Tab-separated table of N, CA and C in Angstrom:
chain	number	residue	atom	x	y	z
A	1	ASP	N	0.845	-1.177	0.000
A	1	ASP	CA	0.000	0.000	0.000
A	1	ASP	C	0.889	1.239	0.000
A	2	GLU	N	0.744	2.039	-0.997
A	2	GLU	CA	1.577	3.241	-1.099
A	2	GLU	C	1.293	4.252	0.012
A	3	GLU	N	0.162	4.137	0.647
A	3	GLU	CA	-0.239	5.068	1.702
A	3	GLU	C	-0.012	4.522	3.110
A	4	ILE	N	0.702	3.423	3.222
A	4	ILE	CA	0.837	2.754	4.520
A	4	ILE	C	1.399	3.673	5.607
A	5	HIS	N	2.421	4.442	5.268
A	5	HIS	CA	3.037	5.285	6.298
A	5	HIS	C	2.093	6.414	6.714
A	6	ASN	N	1.328	6.944	5.766
A	6	ASN	CA	0.335	7.970	6.092
A	6	ASN	C	-0.762	7.392	6.973
A	7	LYS	N	-1.209	6.176	6.665
A	7	LYS	CA	-2.252	5.535	7.458
A	7	LYS	C	-1.764	5.263	8.882
A	8	ILE	N	-0.530	4.815	9.005
A	8	ILE	CA	0.040	4.571	10.335
A	8	ILE	C	0.137	5.879	11.109
A	9	ALA	N	0.553	6.952	10.450
A	9	ALA	CA	0.662	8.258	11.107
A	9	ALA	C	-0.696	8.734	11.612
A	10	ILE	N	-1.749	8.493	10.860
A	10	ILE	CA	-3.100	8.886	11.285
A	10	ILE	C	-3.503	8.112	12.538
A	11	VAL	N	-3.252	6.813	12.548
A	11	VAL	CA	-3.587	6.003	13.729
A	11	VAL	C	-2.763	6.469	14.928
A	12	GLU	N	-1.488	6.762	14.716
A	12	GLU	CA	-0.648	7.249	15.811
A	12	GLU	C	-1.176	8.572	16.361
A	13	ASP	N	-1.650	9.459	15.484
A	13	ASP	CA	-2.242	10.728	15.932
A	13	ASP	C	-3.488	10.484	16.783
A	14	ILE	N	-4.309	9.550	16.355
A	14	ILE	CA	-5.514	9.216	17.124
A	14	ILE	C	-5.127	8.678	18.497
A	15	LEU	N	-4.137	7.803	18.539
A	15	LEU	CA	-3.691	7.241	19.822
A	15	LEU	C	-3.123	8.324	20.737
A	16	ARG	N	-2.399	9.284	20.159
A	16	ARG	CA	-1.902	10.406	20.960
A	16	ARG	C	-3.078	11.201	21.528
A	17	GLY	N	-4.104	11.433	20.711
A	17	GLY	CA	-5.288	12.145	21.169
A	17	GLY	C	-5.984	11.429	22.308
A	18	LEU	N	-5.900	10.121	22.325
A	18	LEU	CA	-6.482	9.314	23.398
A	18	LEU	C	-5.508	9.102	24.553
A	19	ARG	N	-4.326	9.694	24.445
A	19	ARG	CA	-3.254	9.579	25.438
A	19	ARG	C	-2.809	8.134	25.632
A	20	LEU	N	-2.736	7.410	24.535
A	20	LEU	CA	-2.302	6.016	24.584
A	20	LEU	C	-0.937	5.804	23.947
A	21	GLU	N	-0.285	6.881	23.551
A	21	GLU	CA	0.979	6.735	22.834
A	21	GLU	C	2.101	6.125	23.668
A	22	ASN	N	1.957	6.118	24.974
A	22	ASN	CA	3.000	5.550	25.832
A	22	ASN	C	2.749	4.086	26.188
A	23	LYS	N	1.696	3.504	25.660
A	23	LYS	CA	1.420	2.095	25.879
A	23	LYS	C	2.247	1.258	24.909
A	24	GLU	N	2.580	0.068	25.343
A	24	GLU	CA	3.305	-0.833	24.446
A	24	GLU	C	2.377	-1.212	23.297
A	25	MET	N	2.877	-1.110	22.082
A	25	MET	CA	2.074	-1.406	20.903
A	25	MET	C	2.740	-2.467	20.050
A	26	VAL	N	1.912	-3.212	19.374
A	26	VAL	CA	2.366	-4.210	18.416
A	26	VAL	C	1.769	-3.820	17.074
A	27	TYR	N	2.617	-3.584	16.093
A	27	TYR	CA	2.142	-3.260	14.748
A	27	TYR	C	2.020	-4.555	13.960
A	28	VAL	N	0.864	-4.751	13.356
A	28	VAL	CA	0.591	-5.969	12.601
A	28	VAL	C	0.408	-5.606	11.136
A	29	PHE	N	1.204	-6.231	10.306
A	29	PHE	CA	1.147	-6.009	8.862
A	29	PHE	C	0.611	-7.276	8.211
A	30	ASN	N	-0.560	-7.154	7.605
A	30	ASN	CA	-1.205	-8.282	6.940
A	30	ASN	C	-0.781	-8.330	5.470
A	31	LYS	N	-1.146	-9.390	4.811
A	31	LYS	CA	-0.873	-9.628	3.396
A	31	LYS	C	0.624	-9.780	3.124
A	32	ILE	N	1.342	-10.367	4.080
A	32	ILE	CA	2.777	-10.550	3.936
A	32	ILE	C	3.101	-11.430	2.738
A	33	ASP	N	2.131	-12.253	2.333
A	33	ASP	CA	2.332	-13.096	1.159
A	33	ASP	C	2.398	-12.272	-0.125
A	34	ALA	N	1.983	-11.007	-0.061
A	34	ALA	CA	1.959	-10.157	-1.257
A	34	ALA	C	3.080	-9.122	-1.273
A	35	ILE	N	3.961	-9.139	-0.273
A	35	ILE	CA	5.033	-8.146	-0.202
A	35	ILE	C	6.381	-8.853	-0.336
A	36	GLY	N	7.292	-8.203	-0.978
A	36	GLY	CA	8.629	-8.768	-1.129
A	36	GLY	C	9.441	-8.644	0.144
A	37	GLU	N	10.538	-9.351	0.165
A	37	GLU	CA	11.389	-9.328	1.359
A	37	GLU	C	11.940	-7.931	1.636
A	38	ASN	N	12.251	-7.169	0.598
A	38	ASN	CA	12.747	-5.798	0.801
A	38	ASN	C	11.710	-4.938	1.510
A	39	GLY	N	10.446	-5.065	1.096
A	39	GLY	CA	9.382	-4.307	1.735
A	39	GLY	C	9.208	-4.690	3.191
A	40	ARG	N	9.275	-5.977	3.446
A	40	ARG	CA	9.150	-6.463	4.823
A	40	ARG	C	10.312	-5.955	5.678
A	41	ASN	N	11.516	-6.022	5.147
A	41	ASN	CA	12.684	-5.556	5.892
A	41	ASN	C	12.591	-4.065	6.187
A	42	GLU	N	12.105	-3.303	5.232
A	42	GLU	CA	11.963	-1.854	5.426
A	42	GLU	C	10.963	-1.557	6.534
A	43	LEU	N	9.830	-2.258	6.524
A	43	LEU	CA	8.829	-2.070	7.579
A	43	LEU	C	9.367	-2.511	8.934
A	44	ALA	N	10.062	-3.641	8.968
A	44	ALA	CA	10.625	-4.152	10.220
A	44	ALA	C	11.610	-3.155	10.817
A	45	GLU	N	12.424	-2.560	9.971
A	45	GLU	CA	13.410	-1.588	10.451
A	45	GLU	C	12.736	-0.294	10.899
A	46	ARG	N	11.829	0.210	10.073
A	46	ARG	CA	11.183	1.491	10.367
A	46	ARG	C	10.341	1.441	11.639
A	47	TYR	N	9.694	0.299	11.887
A	47	TYR	CA	8.790	0.187	13.025
A	47	TYR	C	9.308	-0.793	14.076
A	48	ALA	N	10.610	-0.915	14.180
A	48	ALA	CA	11.239	-1.875	15.101
A	48	ALA	C	10.814	-1.659	16.552
A	49	ASN	N	10.514	-0.445	16.941
A	49	ASN	CA	10.118	-0.157	18.325
A	49	ASN	C	8.715	-0.646	18.660
A	50	PHE	N	8.001	-1.168	17.671
A	50	PHE	CA	6.608	-1.559	17.876
A	50	PHE	C	6.383	-3.046	17.647
A	51	SER	N	7.384	-3.846	17.892
A	51	SER	CA	7.275	-5.305	17.752
A	51	SER	C	6.528	-5.709	16.481
A	52	PRO	N	6.994	-5.268	15.315
A	52	PRO	CA	6.234	-5.537	14.087
A	52	PRO	C	6.031	-7.033	13.848
A	53	GLN	N	4.802	-7.358	13.506
A	53	GLN	CA	4.420	-8.732	13.210
A	53	GLN	C	3.926	-8.784	11.772
A	54	PHE	N	4.343	-9.788	11.052
A	54	PHE	CA	3.988	-9.927	9.644
A	54	PHE	C	3.162	-11.186	9.482
A	55	ILE	N	1.927	-10.997	9.016
A	55	ILE	CA	1.018	-12.122	8.910
A	55	ILE	C	0.379	-12.181	7.529
A	56	SER	N	-0.191	-13.311	7.243
A	56	SER	CA	-1.052	-13.474	6.085
A	56	SER	C	-2.292	-14.218	6.566
A	57	VAL	N	-3.399	-13.518	6.595
A	57	VAL	CA	-4.644	-14.166	6.976
A	57	VAL	C	-4.990	-15.225	5.935
A	58	LYS	N	-4.630	-14.959	4.698
A	58	LYS	CA	-4.924	-15.885	3.601
A	58	LYS	C	-4.213	-17.221	3.778
A	59	THR	N	-2.926	-17.183	4.140
A	59	THR	CA	-2.148	-18.421	4.242
A	59	THR	C	-1.933	-18.888	5.678
A	60	GLY	N	-2.177	-18.009	6.645
A	60	GLY	CA	-1.942	-18.347	8.044
A	60	GLY	C	-0.519	-18.064	8.505
A	61	GLN	N	0.328	-17.626	7.599
A	61	GLN	CA	1.719	-17.329	7.936
A	61	GLN	C	1.786	-16.240	9.011
A	62	GLY	N	2.593	-16.475	10.029
A	62	GLY	CA	2.857	-15.483	11.062
A	62	GLY	C	1.826	-15.404	12.172
A	63	ILE	N	0.715	-16.109	12.060
A	63	ILE	CA	-0.352	-16.027	13.067
A	63	ILE	C	0.136	-16.538	14.424
A	64	ASP	N	0.857	-17.652	14.436
A	64	ASP	CA	1.363	-18.190	15.704
A	64	ASP	C	2.298	-17.199	16.386
A	65	SER	N	3.164	-16.567	15.620
A	65	SER	CA	4.081	-15.570	16.174
A	65	SER	C	3.310	-14.372	16.734
A	66	LEU	N	2.281	-13.939	16.020
A	66	LEU	CA	1.457	-12.827	16.495
A	66	LEU	C	0.785	-13.176	17.814
A	67	LEU	N	0.195	-14.340	17.893
A	67	LEU	CA	-0.474	-14.756	19.130
A	67	LEU	C	0.507	-14.844	20.293
A	68	LYS	N	1.702	-15.333	20.030
A	68	LYS	CA	2.736	-15.412	21.070
A	68	LYS	C	3.109	-14.010	21.553
A	69	THR	N	3.290	-13.092	20.613
A	69	THR	CA	3.663	-11.723	20.960
A	69	THR	C	2.566	-11.047	21.767
A	70	ILE	N	1.319	-11.243	21.383
A	70	ILE	CA	0.199	-10.666	22.138
A	70	ILE	C	0.173	-11.247	23.547
A	71	GLY	N	0.349	-12.546	23.675
A	71	GLY	CA	0.371	-13.182	24.987
A	71	GLY	C	1.481	-12.639	25.864
A	72	GLU	N	2.668	-12.464	25.295
A	72	GLU	CA	3.793	-11.923	26.052
A	72	GLU	C	3.522	-10.488	26.489
A	73	THR	N	2.898	-9.709	25.633
A	73	THR	CA	2.580	-8.316	25.953
A	73	THR	C	1.569	-8.250	27.089
A	74	ILE	N	0.555	-9.088	27.028
A	74	ILE	CA	-0.457	-9.115	28.088
A	74	ILE	C	0.176	-9.558	29.402
A	75	THR	N	1.038	-10.552	29.357
A	75	THR	CA	1.699	-11.042	30.564
A	75	THR	C	2.547	-9.946	31.197
A	76	ARG	N	3.303	-9.214	30.383
A	76	ARG	CA	4.118	-8.114	30.920
A	76	ARG	C	3.227	-7.069	31.577
A	77	ARG	N	2.103	-6.773	30.963
A	77	ARG	CA	1.186	-5.782	31.501
A	77	ARG	C	0.586	-6.272	32.831
A	78	GLU	N	0.202	-7.533	32.894
A	78	GLU	CA	-0.407	-8.097	34.105
A	78	GLU	C	0.559	-8.057	35.288
A	79	TYR	N	1.836	-8.234	35.019
A	79	TYR	CA	2.818	-8.276	36.085
A	79	TYR	C	3.532	-6.957	36.291
A	80	GLY	N	2.994	-5.889	35.676
A	80	GLY	CA	3.488	-4.545	35.928
A	80	GLY	C	4.786	-4.186	35.237
A	81	PHE	N	5.140	-4.922	34.196
A	81	PHE	CA	6.380	-4.595	33.484
A	81	PHE	C	6.168	-3.485	32.465
A	82	ILE	N	4.916	-3.141	32.199
A	82	ILE	CA	4.624	-2.084	31.232
A	82	ILE	C	4.091	-0.889	31.976
């Protein structure tokens, strides 16, 4: 999506407006089956602070990793690490 960075910026602005910008976030990028490795690497580098997860709902790729990351994030929050 040529507008991906603009769309992410809009969501980040909304989160700032809700005063949620200091919460731990996980960025999830779908349709990984349709993006090349260069695109994935660029997103991973650019959004490294947000535990980027790459999934394909179509193929199921990355879903297990996403669920693990969400579980770890919830666990950290429950035990006061966030």
